[in-house]
mmCIF file with all atom_site columns, N, CA and C in Angstrom:
data_model
loop_
_atom_site.group_PDB
_atom_site.id
_atom_site.type_symbol
_atom_site.label_atom_id
_atom_site.label_alt_id
_atom_site.label_comp_id
_atom_site.label_asym_id
_atom_site.label_entity_id
_atom_site.label_seq_id
_atom_site.pdbx_PDB_ins_code
_atom_site.Cartn_x
_atom_site.Cartn_y
_atom_site.Cartn_z
_atom_site.occupancy
_atom_site.B_iso_or_equiv
_atom_site.pdbx_formal_charge
_atom_site.auth_seq_id
_atom_site.auth_comp_id
_atom_site.auth_asym_id
_atom_site.auth_atom_id
_atom_site.pdbx_PDB_model_num
ATOM 1   N N  . MET A 1 1  ? 0.845   -1.171 0.000  1.00 71.00 ? 1  MET A N  1
ATOM 2   C CA . MET A 1 1  ? 0.000   0.000  0.000  1.00 71.00 ? 1  MET A CA 1
ATOM 3   C C  . MET A 1 1  ? 0.896   1.242  0.000  1.00 71.00 ? 1  MET A C  1
ATOM 4   N N  . THR A 1 2  ? 0.500   2.229  -0.740 1.00 84.00 ? 2  THR A N  1
ATOM 5   C CA . THR A 1 2  ? 1.278   3.454  -0.879 1.00 84.00 ? 2  THR A CA 1
ATOM 6   C C  . THR A 1 2  ? 0.834   4.489  0.152  1.00 84.00 ? 2  THR A C  1
ATOM 7   N N  . THR A 1 3  ? 1.780   5.085  0.825  1.00 89.00 ? 3  THR A N  1
ATOM 8   C CA . THR A 1 3  ? 1.504   6.141  1.789  1.00 89.00 ? 3  THR A CA 1
ATOM 9   C C  . THR A 1 3  ? 1.500   7.480  1.070  1.00 89.00 ? 3  THR A C  1
ATOM 10  N N  . ILE A 1 4  ? 0.545   8.326  1.418  1.00 91.00 ? 4  ILE A N  1
ATOM 11  C CA . ILE A 1 4  ? 0.450   9.667  0.837  1.00 91.00 ? 4  ILE A CA 1
ATOM 12  C C  . ILE A 1 4  ? 0.806   10.665 1.935  1.00 91.00 ? 4  ILE A C  1
ATOM 13  N N  . ILE A 1 5  ? 1.757   11.550 1.641  1.00 92.00 ? 5  ILE A N  1
ATOM 14  C CA . ILE A 1 5  ? 2.223   12.525 2.628  1.00 92.00 ? 5  ILE A CA 1
ATOM 15  C C  . ILE A 1 5  ? 1.912   13.934 2.142  1.00 92.00 ? 5  ILE A C  1
ATOM 16  N N  . ILE A 1 6  ? 1.228   14.697 2.977  1.00 93.00 ? 6  ILE A N  1
ATOM 17  C CA . ILE A 1 6  ? 0.997   16.120 2.711  1.00 93.00 ? 6  ILE A CA 1
ATOM 18  C C  . ILE A 1 6  ? 2.140   16.870 3.386  1.00 93.00 ? 6  ILE A C  1
ATOM 19  N N  . ALA A 1 7  ? 2.860   17.673 2.615  1.00 94.00 ? 7  ALA A N  1
ATOM 20  C CA . ALA A 1 7  ? 4.034   18.372 3.144  1.00 94.00 ? 7  ALA A CA 1
ATOM 21  C C  . ALA A 1 7  ? 4.158   19.748 2.501  1.00 94.00 ? 7  ALA A C  1
ATOM 22  N N  . VAL A 1 8  ? 4.980   20.597 3.110  1.00 95.00 ? 8  VAL A N  1
ATOM 23  C CA . VAL A 1 8  ? 5.190   21.939 2.549  1.00 95.00 ? 8  VAL A CA 1
ATOM 24  C C  . VAL A 1 8  ? 6.225   21.929 1.430  1.00 95.00 ? 8  VAL A C  1
ATOM 25  N N  . SER A 1 9  ? 7.080   20.910 1.398  1.00 94.00 ? 9  SER A N  1
ATOM 26  C CA . SER A 1 9  ? 8.093   20.801 0.349  1.00 94.00 ? 9  SER A CA 1
ATOM 27  C C  . SER A 1 9  ? 8.509   19.338 0.225  1.00 94.00 ? 9  SER A C  1
ATOM 28  N N  . MET A 1 10 ? 9.227   19.037 -0.838 1.00 95.00 ? 10 MET A N  1
ATOM 29  C CA . MET A 1 10 ? 9.729   17.674 -1.027 1.00 95.00 ? 10 MET A CA 1
ATOM 30  C C  . MET A 1 10 ? 10.709  17.308 0.088  1.00 95.00 ? 10 MET A C  1
ATOM 31  N N  . ARG A 1 11 ? 11.511  18.258 0.485  1.00 96.00 ? 11 ARG A N  1
ATOM 32  C CA . ARG A 1 11 ? 12.480  17.996 1.558  1.00 96.00 ? 11 ARG A CA 1
ATOM 33  C C  . ARG A 1 11 ? 11.761  17.677 2.866  1.00 96.00 ? 11 ARG A C  1
ATOM 34  N N  . ASP A 1 12 ? 10.735  18.446 3.188  1.00 95.00 ? 12 ASP A N  1
ATOM 35  C CA . ASP A 1 12 ? 9.932   18.211 4.390  1.00 95.00 ? 12 ASP A CA 1
ATOM 36  C C  . ASP A 1 12 ? 9.344   16.800 4.354  1.00 95.00 ? 12 ASP A C  1
ATOM 37  N N  . ALA A 1 13 ? 8.816   16.410 3.195  1.00 95.00 ? 13 ALA A N  1
ATOM 38  C CA . ALA A 1 13 ? 8.214   15.081 3.050  1.00 95.00 ? 13 ALA A CA 1
ATOM 39  C C  . ALA A 1 13 ? 9.256   13.971 3.182  1.00 95.00 ? 13 ALA A C  1
ATOM 40  N N  . LYS A 1 14 ? 10.407  14.145 2.558  1.00 95.00 ? 14 LYS A N  1
ATOM 41  C CA . LYS A 1 14 ? 11.450  13.119 2.615  1.00 95.00 ? 14 LYS A CA 1
ATOM 42  C C  . LYS A 1 14 ? 11.965  12.926 4.039  1.00 95.00 ? 14 LYS A C  1
ATOM 43  N N  . GLU A 1 15 ? 12.125  14.021 4.783  1.00 95.00 ? 15 GLU A N  1
ATOM 44  C CA . GLU A 1 15 ? 12.554  13.908 6.182  1.00 95.00 ? 15 GLU A CA 1
ATOM 45  C C  . GLU A 1 15 ? 11.509  13.154 6.999  1.00 95.00 ? 15 GLU A C  1
ATOM 46  N N  . TYR A 1 16 ? 10.245  13.465 6.778  1.00 94.00 ? 16 TYR A N  1
ATOM 47  C CA . TYR A 1 16 ? 9.141   12.794 7.473  1.00 94.00 ? 16 TYR A CA 1
ATOM 48  C C  . TYR A 1 16 ? 9.113   11.307 7.108  1.00 94.00 ? 16 TYR A C  1
ATOM 49  N N  . GLU A 1 17 ? 9.268   11.029 5.825  1.00 93.00 ? 17 GLU A N  1
ATOM 50  C CA . GLU A 1 17 ? 9.254   9.654  5.332  1.00 93.00 ? 17 GLU A CA 1
ATOM 51  C C  . GLU A 1 17 ? 10.402  8.844  5.932  1.00 93.00 ? 17 GLU A C  1
ATOM 52  N N  . LEU A 1 18 ? 11.601  9.393  5.910  1.00 94.00 ? 18 LEU A N  1
ATOM 53  C CA . LEU A 1 18 ? 12.763  8.693  6.449  1.00 94.00 ? 18 LEU A CA 1
ATOM 54  C C  . LEU A 1 18 ? 12.676  8.481  7.949  1.00 94.00 ? 18 LEU A C  1
ATOM 55  N N  . SER A 1 19 ? 12.090  9.438  8.664  1.00 93.00 ? 19 SER A N  1
ATOM 56  C CA . SER A 1 19 ? 11.983  9.302  10.117 1.00 93.00 ? 19 SER A CA 1
ATOM 57  C C  . SER A 1 19 ? 11.053  8.151  10.513 1.00 93.00 ? 19 SER A C  1
ATOM 58  N N  . ARG A 1 20 ? 10.199  7.729  9.593  1.00 92.00 ? 20 ARG A N  1
ATOM 59  C CA . ARG A 1 20 ? 9.278   6.634  9.861  1.00 92.00 ? 20 ARG A CA 1
ATOM 60  C C  . ARG A 1 20 ? 9.678   5.334  9.169  1.00 92.00 ? 20 ARG A C  1
ATOM 61  N N  . GLY A 1 21 ? 10.753  5.382  8.422  1.00 91.00 ? 21 GLY A N  1
ATOM 62  C CA . GLY A 1 21 ? 11.236  4.189  7.739  1.00 91.00 ? 21 GLY A CA 1
ATOM 63  C C  . GLY A 1 21 ? 10.406  3.805  6.519  1.00 91.00 ? 21 GLY A C  1
ATOM 64  N N  . TRP A 1 22 ? 9.690   4.762  5.953  1.00 90.00 ? 22 TRP A N  1
ATOM 65  C CA . TRP A 1 22 ? 8.876   4.503  4.767  1.00 90.00 ? 22 TRP A CA 1
ATOM 66  C C  . TRP A 1 22 ? 9.711   4.742  3.523  1.00 90.00 ? 22 TRP A C  1
ATOM 67  N N  . ARG A 1 23 ? 9.244   4.170  2.411  1.00 88.00 ? 23 ARG A N  1
ATOM 68  C CA . ARG A 1 23 ? 9.899   4.389  1.123  1.00 88.00 ? 23 ARG A CA 1
ATOM 69  C C  . ARG A 1 23 ? 8.841   4.580  0.058  1.00 88.00 ? 23 ARG A C  1
ATOM 70  N N  . ASN A 1 24 ? 9.168   5.375  -0.926 1.00 89.00 ? 24 ASN A N  1
ATOM 71  C CA . ASN A 1 24 ? 8.331   5.543  -2.113 1.00 89.00 ? 24 ASN A CA 1
ATOM 72  C C  . ASN A 1 24 ? 6.917   6.046  -1.812 1.00 89.00 ? 24 ASN A C  1
ATOM 73  N N  . SER A 1 25 ? 6.816   7.030  -0.974 1.00 92.00 ? 25 SER A N  1
ATOM 74  C CA . SER A 1 25 ? 5.520   7.646  -0.689 1.00 92.00 ? 25 SER A CA 1
ATOM 75  C C  . SER A 1 25 ? 5.140   8.603  -1.809 1.00 92.00 ? 25 SER A C  1
ATOM 76  N N  . ILE A 1 26 ? 3.854   8.851  -1.931 1.00 91.00 ? 26 ILE A N  1
ATOM 77  C CA . ILE A 1 26 ? 3.356   9.870  -2.837 1.00 91.00 ? 26 ILE A CA 1
ATOM 78  C C  . ILE A 1 26 ? 3.335   11.171 -2.046 1.00 91.00 ? 26 ILE A C  1
ATOM 79  N N  . ILE A 1 27 ? 3.905   12.224 -2.591 1.00 92.00 ? 27 ILE A N  1
ATOM 80  C CA . ILE A 1 27 ? 4.054   13.479 -1.855 1.00 92.00 ? 27 ILE A CA 1
ATOM 81  C C  . ILE A 1 27 ? 3.187   14.559 -2.481 1.00 92.00 ? 27 ILE A C  1
ATOM 82  N N  . VAL A 1 28 ? 2.395   15.194 -1.624 1.00 92.00 ? 28 VAL A N  1
ATOM 83  C CA . VAL A 1 28 ? 1.522   16.290 -2.044 1.00 92.00 ? 28 VAL A CA 1
ATOM 84  C C  . VAL A 1 28 ? 2.036   17.568 -1.388 1.00 92.00 ? 28 VAL A C  1
ATOM 85  N N  . THR A 1 29 ? 2.383   18.552 -2.218 1.00 92.00 ? 29 THR A N  1
ATOM 86  C CA . THR A 1 29 ? 2.864   19.841 -1.719 1.00 92.00 ? 29 THR A CA 1
ATOM 87  C C  . THR A 1 29 ? 1.955   20.945 -2.271 1.00 92.00 ? 29 THR A C  1
ATOM 88  N N  . PRO A 1 30 ? 2.110   22.170 -1.792 1.00 91.00 ? 30 PRO A N  1
ATOM 89  C CA . PRO A 1 30 ? 1.306   23.259 -2.344 1.00 91.00 ? 30 PRO A CA 1
ATOM 90  C C  . PRO A 1 30 ? 1.471   23.423 -3.855 1.00 91.00 ? 30 PRO A C  1
ATOM 91  N N  . ARG A 1 31 ? 2.626   23.054 -4.388 1.00 89.00 ? 31 ARG A N  1
ATOM 92  C CA . ARG A 1 31 ? 2.880   23.184 -5.830 1.00 89.00 ? 31 ARG A CA 1
ATOM 93  C C  . ARG A 1 31 ? 2.453   21.955 -6.620 1.00 89.00 ? 31 ARG A C  1
ATOM 94  N N  . SER A 1 32 ? 2.183   20.857 -5.933 1.00 86.00 ? 32 SER A N  1
ATOM 95  C CA . SER A 1 32 ? 1.800   19.617 -6.635 1.00 86.00 ? 32 SER A CA 1
ATOM 96  C C  . SER A 1 32 ? 0.603   18.975 -5.942 1.00 86.00 ? 32 SER A C  1
ATOM 97  N N  . LYS A 1 33 ? -0.473  19.720 -5.839 1.00 79.00 ? 33 LYS A N  1
ATOM 98  C CA . LYS A 1 33 ? -1.652  19.243 -5.101 1.00 79.00 ? 33 LYS A CA 1
ATOM 99  C C  . LYS A 1 33 ? -2.309  18.030 -5.736 1.00 79.00 ? 33 LYS A C  1
ATOM 100 N N  . ASP A 1 34 ? -2.152  17.858 -7.037 1.00 82.00 ? 34 ASP A N  1
ATOM 101 C CA . ASP A 1 34 ? -2.801  16.746 -7.726 1.00 82.00 ? 34 ASP A CA 1
ATOM 102 C C  . ASP A 1 34 ? -1.915  15.509 -7.858 1.00 82.00 ? 34 ASP A C  1
ATOM 103 N N  . SER A 1 35 ? -0.770  15.488 -7.214 1.00 82.00 ? 35 SER A N  1
ATOM 104 C CA . SER A 1 35 ? 0.165   14.376 -7.409 1.00 82.00 ? 35 SER A CA 1
ATOM 105 C C  . SER A 1 35 ? -0.355  13.044 -6.878 1.00 82.00 ? 35 SER A C  1
ATOM 106 N N  . ALA A 1 36 ? -1.342  13.060 -6.003 1.00 84.00 ? 36 ALA A N  1
ATOM 107 C CA . ALA A 1 36 ? -1.873  11.799 -5.470 1.00 84.00 ? 36 ALA A CA 1
ATOM 108 C C  . ALA A 1 36 ? -3.033  11.261 -6.302 1.00 84.00 ? 36 ALA A C  1
ATOM 109 N N  . ARG A 1 37 ? -3.403  11.972 -7.331 1.00 83.00 ? 37 ARG A N  1
ATOM 110 C CA . ARG A 1 37 ? -4.535  11.538 -8.170 1.00 83.00 ? 37 ARG A CA 1
ATOM 111 C C  . ARG A 1 37 ? -4.282  10.128 -8.706 1.00 83.00 ? 37 ARG A C  1
ATOM 112 N N  . GLY A 1 38 ? -5.253  9.268  -8.534 1.00 83.00 ? 38 GLY A N  1
ATOM 113 C CA . GLY A 1 38 ? -5.138  7.893  -9.017 1.00 83.00 ? 38 GLY A CA 1
ATOM 114 C C  . GLY A 1 38 ? -4.556  6.922  -8.010 1.00 83.00 ? 38 GLY A C  1
ATOM 115 N N  . TRP A 1 39 ? -4.064  7.412  -6.880 1.00 86.00 ? 39 TRP A N  1
ATOM 116 C CA . TRP A 1 39 ? -3.487  6.555  -5.851 1.00 86.00 ? 39 TRP A CA 1
ATOM 117 C C  . TRP A 1 39 ? -4.453  6.430  -4.679 1.00 86.00 ? 39 TRP A C  1
ATOM 118 N N  . THR A 1 40 ? -4.342  5.347  -3.949 1.00 86.00 ? 40 THR A N  1
ATOM 119 C CA . THR A 1 40 ? -5.094  5.205  -2.699 1.00 86.00 ? 40 THR A CA 1
ATOM 120 C C  . THR A 1 40 ? -4.142  4.726  -1.621 1.00 86.00 ? 40 THR A C  1
ATOM 121 N N  . GLY A 1 41 ? -4.417  5.128  -0.406 1.00 85.00 ? 41 GLY A N  1
ATOM 122 C CA . GLY A 1 41 ? -3.583  4.736  0.718  1.00 85.00 ? 41 GLY A CA 1
ATOM 123 C C  . GLY A 1 41 ? -3.820  5.662  1.882  1.00 85.00 ? 41 GLY A C  1
ATOM 124 N N  . PRO A 1 42 ? -3.169  5.372  3.005  1.00 87.00 ? 42 PRO A N  1
ATOM 125 C CA . PRO A 1 42 ? -3.325  6.244  4.166  1.00 87.00 ? 42 PRO A CA 1
ATOM 126 C C  . PRO A 1 42 ? -2.683  7.607  3.907  1.00 87.00 ? 42 PRO A C  1
ATOM 127 N N  . VAL A 1 43 ? -3.319  8.655  4.406  1.00 88.00 ? 43 VAL A N  1
ATOM 128 C CA . VAL A 1 43 ? -2.846  10.022 4.201  1.00 88.00 ? 43 VAL A CA 1
ATOM 129 C C  . VAL A 1 43 ? -2.317  10.565 5.524  1.00 88.00 ? 43 VAL A C  1
ATOM 130 N N  . TYR A 1 44 ? -1.100  11.086 5.493  1.00 91.00 ? 44 TYR A N  1
ATOM 131 C CA . TYR A 1 44 ? -0.479  11.699 6.657  1.00 91.00 ? 44 TYR A CA 1
ATOM 132 C C  . TYR A 1 44 ? -0.032  13.108 6.283  1.00 91.00 ? 44 TYR A C  1
ATOM 133 N N  . ALA A 1 45 ? 0.140   13.954 7.282  1.00 91.00 ? 45 ALA A N  1
ATOM 134 C CA . ALA A 1 45 ? 0.629   15.314 7.047  1.00 91.00 ? 45 ALA A CA 1
ATOM 135 C C  . ALA A 1 45 ? 1.787   15.597 7.990  1.00 91.00 ? 45 ALA A C  1
ATOM 136 N N  . THR A 1 46 ? 2.786   16.295 7.483  1.00 93.00 ? 46 THR A N  1
ATOM 137 C CA . THR A 1 46 ? 3.908   16.684 8.328  1.00 93.00 ? 46 THR A CA 1
ATOM 138 C C  . THR A 1 46 ? 3.449   17.799 9.267  1.00 93.00 ? 46 THR A C  1
ATOM 139 N N  . PRO A 1 47 ? 4.142   17.998 10.392 1.00 92.00 ? 47 PRO A N  1
ATOM 140 C CA . PRO A 1 47 ? 3.772   19.092 11.300 1.00 92.00 ? 47 PRO A CA 1
ATOM 141 C C  . PRO A 1 47 ? 3.784   20.457 10.604 1.00 92.00 ? 47 PRO A C  1
ATOM 142 N N  . ALA A 1 48 ? 4.749   20.678 9.713  1.00 93.00 ? 48 ALA A N  1
ATOM 143 C CA . ALA A 1 48 ? 4.814   21.962 8.999  1.00 93.00 ? 48 ALA A CA 1
ATOM 144 C C  . ALA A 1 48 ? 3.612   22.130 8.075  1.00 93.00 ? 48 ALA A C  1
ATOM 145 N N  . ALA A 1 49 ? 3.144   21.049 7.476  1.00 92.00 ? 49 ALA A N  1
ATOM 146 C CA . ALA A 1 49 ? 1.992   21.133 6.570  1.00 92.00 ? 49 ALA A CA 1
ATOM 147 C C  . ALA A 1 49 ? 0.719   21.513 7.319  1.00 92.00 ? 49 ALA A C  1
ATOM 148 N N  . LEU A 1 50 ? 0.591   21.057 8.547  1.00 91.00 ? 50 LEU A N  1
ATOM 149 C CA . LEU A 1 50 ? -0.606  21.378 9.334  1.00 91.00 ? 50 LEU A CA 1
ATOM 150 C C  . LEU A 1 50 ? -0.743  22.876 9.556  1.00 91.00 ? 50 LEU A C  1
ATOM 151 N N  . ASP A 1 51 ? 0.377   23.585 9.594  1.00 92.00 ? 51 ASP A N  1
ATOM 152 C CA . ASP A 1 51 ? 0.365   25.033 9.818  1.00 92.00 ? 51 ASP A CA 1
ATOM 153 C C  . ASP A 1 51 ? 0.371   25.844 8.516  1.00 92.00 ? 51 ASP A C  1
ATOM 154 N N  . HIS A 1 52 ? 0.461   25.173 7.385  1.00 92.00 ? 52 HIS A N  1
ATOM 155 C CA . HIS A 1 52 ? 0.555   25.878 6.102  1.00 92.00 ? 52 HIS A CA 1
ATOM 156 C C  . HIS A 1 52 ? -0.812  26.439 5.700  1.00 92.00 ? 52 HIS A C  1
ATOM 157 N N  . PRO A 1 53 ? -0.849  27.654 5.119  1.00 93.00 ? 53 PRO A N  1
ATOM 158 C CA . PRO A 1 53 ? -2.132  28.256 4.717  1.00 93.00 ? 53 PRO A CA 1
ATOM 159 C C  . PRO A 1 53 ? -2.902  27.440 3.672  1.00 93.00 ? 53 PRO A C  1
ATOM 160 N N  . ASP A 1 54 ? -2.210  26.631 2.862  1.00 89.00 ? 54 ASP A N  1
ATOM 161 C CA . ASP A 1 54 ? -2.870  25.820 1.839  1.00 89.00 ? 54 ASP A CA 1
ATOM 162 C C  . ASP A 1 54 ? -3.211  24.411 2.308  1.00 89.00 ? 54 ASP A C  1
ATOM 163 N N  . TYR A 1 55 ? -3.075  24.137 3.607  1.00 89.00 ? 55 TYR A N  1
ATOM 164 C CA . TYR A 1 55 ? -3.310  22.779 4.110  1.00 89.00 ? 55 TYR A CA 1
ATOM 165 C C  . TYR A 1 55 ? -4.710  22.264 3.757  1.00 89.00 ? 55 TYR A C  1
ATOM 166 N N  . ASP A 1 56 ? -5.729  23.079 3.932  1.00 88.00 ? 56 ASP A N  1
ATOM 167 C CA . ASP A 1 56 ? -7.092  22.634 3.650  1.00 88.00 ? 56 ASP A CA 1
ATOM 168 C C  . ASP A 1 56 ? -7.259  22.235 2.186  1.00 88.00 ? 56 ASP A C  1
ATOM 169 N N  . GLN A 1 57 ? -6.641  22.984 1.292  1.00 88.00 ? 57 GLN A N  1
ATOM 170 C CA . GLN A 1 57 ? -6.712  22.639 -0.134 1.00 88.00 ? 57 GLN A CA 1
ATOM 171 C C  . GLN A 1 57 ? -5.975  21.337 -0.427 1.00 88.00 ? 57 GLN A C  1
ATOM 172 N N  . MET A 1 58 ? -4.811  21.169 0.183  1.00 87.00 ? 58 MET A N  1
ATOM 173 C CA . MET A 1 58 ? -4.048  19.937 -0.039 1.00 87.00 ? 58 MET A CA 1
ATOM 174 C C  . MET A 1 58 ? -4.819  18.739 0.507  1.00 87.00 ? 58 MET A C  1
ATOM 175 N N  . LEU A 1 59 ? -5.423  18.887 1.664  1.00 85.00 ? 59 LEU A N  1
ATOM 176 C CA . LEU A 1 59 ? -6.214  17.809 2.250  1.00 85.00 ? 59 LEU A CA 1
ATOM 177 C C  . LEU A 1 59 ? -7.414  17.492 1.362  1.00 85.00 ? 59 LEU A C  1
ATOM 178 N N  . GLU A 1 60 ? -8.026  18.511 0.822  1.00 85.00 ? 60 GLU A N  1
ATOM 179 C CA . GLU A 1 60 ? -9.165  18.320 -0.074 1.00 85.00 ? 60 GLU A CA 1
ATOM 180 C C  . GLU A 1 60 ? -8.758  17.533 -1.319 1.00 85.00 ? 60 GLU A C  1
ATOM 181 N N  . HIS A 1 61 ? -7.568  17.816 -1.847 1.00 83.00 ? 61 HIS A N  1
ATOM 182 C CA . HIS A 1 61 ? -7.081  17.102 -3.027 1.00 83.00 ? 61 HIS A CA 1
ATOM 183 C C  . HIS A 1 61 ? -6.741  15.653 -2.722 1.00 83.00 ? 61 HIS A C  1
ATOM 184 N N  . THR A 1 62 ? -6.364  15.345 -1.491 1.00 84.00 ? 62 THR A N  1
ATOM 185 C CA . THR A 1 62 ? -6.004  13.974 -1.144 1.00 84.00 ? 62 THR A CA 1
ATOM 186 C C  . THR A 1 62 ? -7.176  13.178 -0.590 1.00 84.00 ? 62 THR A C  1
ATOM 187 N N  . ALA A 1 63 ? -8.252  13.827 -0.209 1.00 78.00 ? 63 ALA A N  1
ATOM 188 C CA . ALA A 1 63 ? -9.388  13.123 0.395  1.00 78.00 ? 63 ALA A CA 1
ATOM 189 C C  . ALA A 1 63 ? -9.926  11.988 -0.479 1.00 78.00 ? 63 ALA A C  1
ATOM 190 N N  . PRO A 1 64 ? -10.100 12.192 -1.790 1.00 79.00 ? 64 PRO A N  1
ATOM 191 C CA . PRO A 1 64 ? -10.599 11.064 -2.592 1.00 79.00 ? 64 PRO A CA 1
ATOM 192 C C  . PRO A 1 64 ? -9.599  9.911  -2.685 1.00 79.00 ? 64 PRO A C  1
ATOM 193 N N  . CYS A 1 65 ? -8.328  10.201 -2.422 1.00 74.00 ? 65 CYS A N  1
ATOM 194 C CA . CYS A 1 65 ? -7.284  9.185  -2.535 1.00 74.00 ? 65 CYS A CA 1
ATOM 195 C C  . CYS A 1 65 ? -7.106  8.402  -1.236 1.00 74.00 ? 65 CYS A C  1
ATOM 196 N N  . GLY A 1 66 ? -7.449  9.042  -0.138 1.00 70.00 ? 66 GLY A N  1
ATOM 197 C CA . GLY A 1 66 ? -7.213  8.429  1.157  1.00 70.00 ? 66 GLY A CA 1
ATOM 198 C C  . GLY A 1 66 ? -8.187  7.320  1.453  1.00 70.00 ? 66 GLY A C  1
ATOM 199 N N  . MET A 1 67 ? -7.655  6.226  1.980  1.00 64.00 ? 67 MET A N  1
ATOM 200 C CA . MET A 1 67 ? -8.527  5.139  2.395  1.00 64.00 ? 67 MET A CA 1
ATOM 201 C C  . MET A 1 67 ? -9.366  5.618  3.569  1.00 64.00 ? 67 MET A C  1
ATOM 202 N N  . HIS A 1 68 ? -8.747  6.451  4.371  1.00 58.00 ? 68 HIS A N  1
ATOM 203 C CA . HIS A 1 68 ? -9.459  7.057  5.494  1.00 58.00 ? 68 HIS A CA 1
ATOM 204 C C  . HIS A 1 68 ? -8.631  8.242  5.966  1.00 58.00 ? 68 HIS A C  1
ATOM 205 N N  . VAL A 1 69 ? -9.158  9.419  5.821  1.00 56.00 ? 69 VAL A N  1
ATOM 206 C CA . VAL A 1 69 ? -8.446  10.609 6.262  1.00 56.00 ? 69 VAL A CA 1
ATOM 207 C C  . VAL A 1 69 ? -8.935  10.917 7.669  1.00 56.00 ? 69 VAL A C  1
ATOM 208 N N  . ASP A 1 70 ? -8.124  10.573 8.635  1.00 56.00 ? 70 ASP A N  1
ATOM 209 C CA . ASP A 1 70 ? -8.486  10.695 10.044 1.00 56.00 ? 70 ASP A CA 1
ATOM 210 C C  . ASP A 1 70 ? -7.620  11.783 10.684 1.00 56.00 ? 70 ASP A C  1
ATOM 211 N N  . HIS A 1 71 ? -8.227  12.853 11.129 1.00 57.00 ? 71 HIS A N  1
ATOM 212 C CA . HIS A 1 71 ? -7.464  13.971 11.689 1.00 57.00 ? 71 HIS A CA 1
ATOM 213 C C  . HIS A 1 71 ? -6.680  13.559 12.942 1.00 57.00 ? 71 HIS A C  1
ATOM 214 N N  . ASP A 1 72 ? -7.086  12.517 13.631 1.00 58.00 ? 72 ASP A N  1
ATOM 215 C CA . ASP A 1 72 ? -6.344  12.060 14.803 1.00 58.00 ? 72 ASP A CA 1
ATOM 216 C C  . ASP A 1 72 ? -5.066  11.318 14.414 1.00 58.00 ? 72 ASP A C  1
ATOM 217 N N  . ARG A 1 73 ? -5.019  10.804 13.177 1.00 55.00 ? 73 ARG A N  1
ATOM 218 C CA . ARG A 1 73 ? -3.842  10.067 12.726 1.00 55.00 ? 73 ARG A CA 1
ATOM 219 C C  . ARG A 1 73 ? -2.873  10.934 11.971 1.00 55.00 ? 73 ARG A C  1
ATOM 220 N N  . VAL A 1 74 ? -3.304  12.133 11.590 1.00 55.00 ? 74 VAL A N  1
ATOM 221 C CA . VAL A 1 74 ? -2.393  13.007 10.852 1.00 55.00 ? 74 VAL A CA 1
ATOM 222 C C  . VAL A 1 74 ? -1.296  13.431 11.820 1.00 55.00 ? 74 VAL A C  1
ATOM 223 N N  . ALA A 1 75 ? -0.104  13.481 11.327 1.00 50.00 ? 75 ALA A N  1
ATOM 224 C CA . ALA A 1 75 ? 1.047   13.710 12.198 1.00 50.00 ? 75 ALA A CA 1
ATOM 225 C C  . ALA A 1 75 ? 0.872   14.842 13.124 1.00 50.00 ? 75 ALA A C  1
#
């Protein structure tokens, strides 16, 4: 199953991914909100993404992709 990460940048996402021992996650950033289109899997957000002004839009773009978008499970 592919993990989807909402992040403020690719670097932010890669650091988050590596800290959890994940590989090959789909990364959604403010500049690539549609990158998760066609994928399904659990959706997580980095701490920096939670504070980003575009977080709601990024979450909206990943909602159809998420198997379950649970605000308690978001980082």
